[in-house]
Amino acid sequence: MRQGGDIGSQYRSVIYCFDDEQLMAARASRADFAERLQDRGYNAAITTEILPLAAFYYAEAKHQQYLAKNPDGYCALKGLALMW
């Protein structure tokens, strides 16, 4: 229920997959990242939901390619790349 400094149910993350291959890849990635977090002493609980895609809707234009427009995101964390 949180993303950076933002708190609430609208800030939950989700990965929608088109097929079983994507589902398996996303789940494997989540497990790998959780292991890496735990190995470094972080909480390994990843709350990102991984679900089959039911329907797809594009976000408003201002939200398209957000990180390309704002490479450091919107906060001082600057993504998780600094952890590695």
Short mmCIF file of C-alpha atoms in Angstrom, two decimals:
data_model
loop_
_atom_site.label_atom_id
_atom_site.label_comp_id
_atom_site.label_asym_id
_atom_site.label_seq_id
_atom_site.Cartn_x
_atom_site.Cartn_y
_atom_site.Cartn_z
CA MET A 1 0.00 0.00 0.00
CA ARG A 2 2.91 2.32 -0.54
CA GLN A 3 5.33 3.58 -3.17
CA GLY A 4 8.11 5.77 -1.85
CA GLY A 5 6.50 8.53 0.19
CA ASP A 6 3.03 7.86 -1.22
CA ILE A 7 0.68 5.71 0.85
CA GLY A 8 -2.66 4.18 -0.14
CA SER A 9 -4.24 1.35 -2.09
CA GLN A 10 -3.70 3.16 -5.41
CA TYR A 11 0.07 2.74 -4.98
CA ARG A 12 0.11 -1.06 -5.04
CA SER A 13 2.19 -2.54 -7.83
CA VAL A 14 1.03 -5.24 -10.20
CA ILE A 15 2.43 -7.10 -13.19
CA TYR A 16 -0.13 -8.25 -15.74
CA CYS A 17 1.01 -11.07 -18.00
CA PHE A 18 -0.18 -12.03 -21.48
CA ASP A 19 0.65 -15.75 -21.18
CA ASP A 20 2.01 -18.49 -18.92
CA GLU A 21 5.59 -17.83 -20.05
CA GLN A 22 5.38 -14.25 -18.80
CA LEU A 23 3.72 -15.40 -15.57
CA MET A 24 6.56 -17.83 -14.87
CA ALA A 25 9.22 -15.24 -15.74
CA ALA A 26 7.63 -12.59 -13.50
CA ARG A 27 7.30 -15.01 -10.58
CA ALA A 28 10.91 -16.17 -11.00
CA SER A 29 12.08 -12.54 -11.09
CA ARG A 30 10.13 -11.75 -7.92
CA ALA A 31 11.65 -14.77 -6.13
CA ASP A 32 15.16 -13.84 -7.29
CA PHE A 33 14.79 -10.23 -6.16
CA ALA A 34 13.36 -11.30 -2.78
CA GLU A 35 16.39 -13.51 -2.27
CA ARG A 36 18.75 -10.67 -3.15
CA LEU A 37 16.96 -8.35 -0.74
CA GLN A 38 17.16 -10.91 2.05
CA ASP A 39 20.85 -11.58 1.36
CA ARG A 40 21.51 -7.87 1.91
CA GLY A 41 19.53 -7.66 5.12
CA TYR A 42 16.38 -6.08 3.71
CA ASN A 43 12.81 -7.22 4.17
CA ALA A 44 12.20 -9.76 1.40
CA ALA A 45 8.41 -9.37 1.38
CA ILE A 46 7.41 -8.27 -2.12
CA THR A 47 3.75 -7.32 -2.35
CA THR A 48 3.62 -6.87 -6.12
CA GLU A 49 0.73 -8.90 -7.49
CA ILE A 50 1.41 -11.00 -10.59
CA LEU A 51 -1.77 -11.75 -12.52
CA PRO A 52 -2.97 -12.77 -15.98
CA LEU A 53 -4.06 -9.79 -18.09
CA ALA A 54 -7.84 -9.45 -18.31
CA ALA A 55 -8.09 -6.06 -20.03
CA PHE A 56 -5.65 -3.29 -20.92
CA TYR A 57 -6.16 0.48 -20.86
CA TYR A 58 -3.52 3.07 -21.64
CA ALA A 59 -2.85 5.68 -18.96
CA GLU A 60 -3.19 9.38 -19.73
CA ALA A 61 -0.44 10.82 -21.95
CA LYS A 62 1.22 12.62 -19.01
CA HIS A 63 1.87 9.23 -17.38
CA GLN A 64 3.30 7.53 -20.48
CA GLN A 65 7.06 6.81 -20.35
CA TYR A 66 7.32 8.49 -16.95
CA LEU A 67 10.83 7.28 -16.14
CA ALA A 68 12.08 8.27 -19.57
CA LYS A 69 10.83 11.79 -18.82
CA ASN A 70 12.01 11.67 -15.18
CA PRO A 71 15.02 9.29 -15.02
CA ASP A 72 15.46 9.70 -11.26
CA GLY A 73 11.77 9.23 -10.52
CA TYR A 74 10.12 11.76 -8.27
CA CYS A 75 11.97 11.24 -5.00
CA ALA A 76 15.46 11.09 -3.55
CA LEU A 77 15.58 7.28 -3.66
CA LYS A 78 16.46 7.33 -7.38
CA GLY A 79 15.24 3.78 -7.84
CA LEU A 80 16.72 0.57 -6.48
CA ALA A 81 19.78 0.51 -8.74
CA LEU A 82 21.83 2.09 -5.96
CA MET A 83 21.35 -1.03 -3.84
CA TRP A 84 23.55 -3.15 -6.10
#
